[in-house]
């Protein structure tokens, strides 16, 4: 390989790697809730006490009506929620975390009745 082709190949690999790393999956919810001195197990225990369902990683099983009370409960326990890993480009699909549904309507397909024409 010539020197010039090595440079082009290296730049191509850096660009390809950078683009693929940008669209990473959002952090688990226990990482998004932050409280000084709290570890993962304590955070998950507090999440369950506040009413999180079986899916404490993404909260995909939570109805939209439970989101506000859950956040209030966690904030009363001293937690802060970090939305930085939830972006419109990684919040999609039927298992989208509930912060995605709250901000970008990810995973909530709105079906409309099809009316046949004559």
Short mmCIF file of C-alpha atoms in Angstrom, two decimals:
data_model
loop_
_atom_site.label_atom_id
_atom_site.label_comp_id
_atom_site.label_asym_id
_atom_site.label_seq_id
_atom_site.Cartn_x
_atom_site.Cartn_y
_atom_site.Cartn_z
CA UNK A 1 0.00 0.00 0.00
CA UNK A 2 1.18 3.45 -0.71
CA UNK A 3 1.44 6.07 1.96
CA UNK A 4 -1.51 8.05 0.54
CA UNK A 5 -3.84 5.01 0.42
CA UNK A 6 -2.99 4.18 4.05
CA UNK A 7 -4.01 7.68 5.10
CA UNK A 8 -7.29 7.44 3.17
CA UNK A 9 -8.01 4.00 4.66
CA UNK A 10 -7.27 5.22 8.19
CA UNK A 11 -9.53 8.27 7.78
CA UNK A 12 -12.30 6.07 6.41
CA UNK A 13 -12.06 3.74 9.42
CA UNK A 14 -12.13 6.66 11.88
CA UNK A 15 -15.20 8.13 10.22
CA UNK A 16 -16.96 4.76 10.09
CA UNK A 17 -16.21 4.07 13.74
CA UNK A 18 -17.28 7.54 14.84
CA UNK A 19 -20.59 7.35 13.02
CA UNK A 20 -21.44 3.94 14.39
CA UNK A 21 -20.58 4.88 17.97
CA UNK A 22 -22.86 7.92 17.96
CA UNK A 23 -26.09 5.90 17.80
CA UNK A 24 -25.58 3.81 20.90
CA UNK A 25 -28.39 2.44 23.02
CA UNK A 26 -29.51 4.68 25.91
CA UNK A 27 -28.12 3.97 29.36
CA UNK A 28 -30.14 1.67 31.63
CA UNK A 29 -32.52 3.58 33.87
CA UNK A 30 -30.57 2.72 37.01
CA UNK A 31 -27.61 4.60 35.49
CA UNK A 32 -29.81 7.53 34.49
CA UNK A 33 -30.96 8.02 38.09
CA UNK A 34 -28.14 9.62 40.05
CA UNK A 35 -27.79 10.06 43.79
CA UNK A 36 -24.55 10.71 45.58
CA UNK A 37 -23.38 7.58 47.39
CA UNK A 38 -25.94 5.28 45.77
CA UNK A 39 -24.88 2.07 44.03
CA UNK A 40 -26.73 0.03 41.40
CA UNK A 41 -28.48 -2.30 43.86
CA UNK A 42 -29.71 0.57 46.05
CA UNK A 43 -30.97 2.47 43.03
CA UNK A 44 -32.86 -0.58 41.72
CA UNK A 45 -34.35 -1.17 45.20
CA UNK A 46 -35.52 2.46 45.35
CA UNK A 47 -36.91 2.22 41.81
CA UNK A 48 -38.97 -0.84 42.77
CA UNK A 49 -40.22 0.90 45.93
CA UNK A 50 -41.40 3.81 43.78
CA UNK A 51 -43.41 1.49 41.52
CA UNK A 52 -41.20 0.49 38.63
CA UNK A 53 -42.35 -2.76 37.04
CA UNK A 54 -40.36 -5.81 36.00
CA UNK A 55 -38.35 -3.92 33.38
CA UNK A 56 -36.14 -1.66 35.51
CA UNK A 57 -33.58 -1.43 32.70
CA UNK A 58 -35.75 0.49 30.23
CA UNK A 59 -39.16 0.88 31.84
CA UNK A 60 -40.80 -0.17 28.58
CA UNK A 61 -43.61 -1.86 30.56
CA UNK A 62 -44.67 1.40 32.25
CA UNK A 63 -47.82 3.18 31.11
CA UNK A 64 -47.41 6.89 30.44
CA UNK A 65 -49.72 7.71 33.36
CA UNK A 66 -47.17 6.33 35.88
CA UNK A 67 -44.16 8.34 34.67
CA UNK A 68 -44.79 11.56 36.60
CA UNK A 69 -45.51 9.85 39.97
CA UNK A 70 -42.40 7.68 39.57
CA UNK A 71 -40.21 10.70 38.94
CA UNK A 72 -41.66 12.52 41.93
CA UNK A 73 -41.04 9.52 44.16
CA UNK A 74 -37.44 9.13 43.01
CA UNK A 75 -36.80 12.87 43.40
CA UNK A 76 -38.20 12.73 46.94
CA UNK A 77 -35.62 10.02 47.65
CA UNK A 78 -32.90 12.44 46.51
CA UNK A 79 -32.29 11.22 42.94
CA UNK A 80 -31.77 13.33 39.84
CA UNK A 81 -32.56 11.99 36.35
CA UNK A 82 -29.95 12.42 33.61
CA UNK A 83 -31.55 12.58 30.16
CA UNK A 84 -28.24 12.94 28.30
CA UNK A 85 -28.15 9.38 26.92
CA UNK A 86 -31.72 9.57 25.57
CA UNK A 87 -31.67 11.13 22.10
CA UNK A 88 -34.10 11.10 19.22
CA UNK A 89 -31.72 9.00 17.12
CA UNK A 90 -31.51 6.13 19.64
CA UNK A 91 -35.07 6.19 20.97
CA UNK A 92 -37.15 3.99 18.72
CA UNK A 93 -38.82 0.61 18.59
CA UNK A 94 -41.38 -1.16 20.68
CA UNK A 95 -38.97 -1.55 23.61
CA UNK A 96 -38.01 2.11 23.74
CA UNK A 97 -37.32 3.34 27.28
CA UNK A 98 -40.09 5.46 28.75
CA UNK A 99 -38.05 8.72 28.58
CA UNK A 100 -38.06 8.20 24.81
CA UNK A 101 -41.83 7.85 24.79
CA UNK A 102 -42.21 10.94 26.95
CA UNK A 103 -40.05 13.18 24.75
CA UNK A 104 -40.05 11.71 21.24
CA UNK A 105 -43.01 9.31 21.24
CA UNK A 106 -40.66 6.43 20.48
CA UNK A 107 -42.28 3.02 20.25
CA UNK A 108 -45.84 4.37 20.25
CA UNK A 109 -47.27 3.75 16.81
CA UNK A 110 -50.53 5.60 16.36
CA UNK A 111 -52.76 3.41 14.22
CA UNK A 112 -55.62 4.95 12.34
CA UNK A 113 -58.66 3.20 10.95
CA UNK A 114 -58.42 2.58 7.24
CA UNK A 115 -61.55 3.54 5.35
CA UNK A 116 -61.96 1.86 1.97
CA UNK A 117 -62.81 4.02 -0.96
CA UNK A 118 -65.66 3.17 -3.32
#
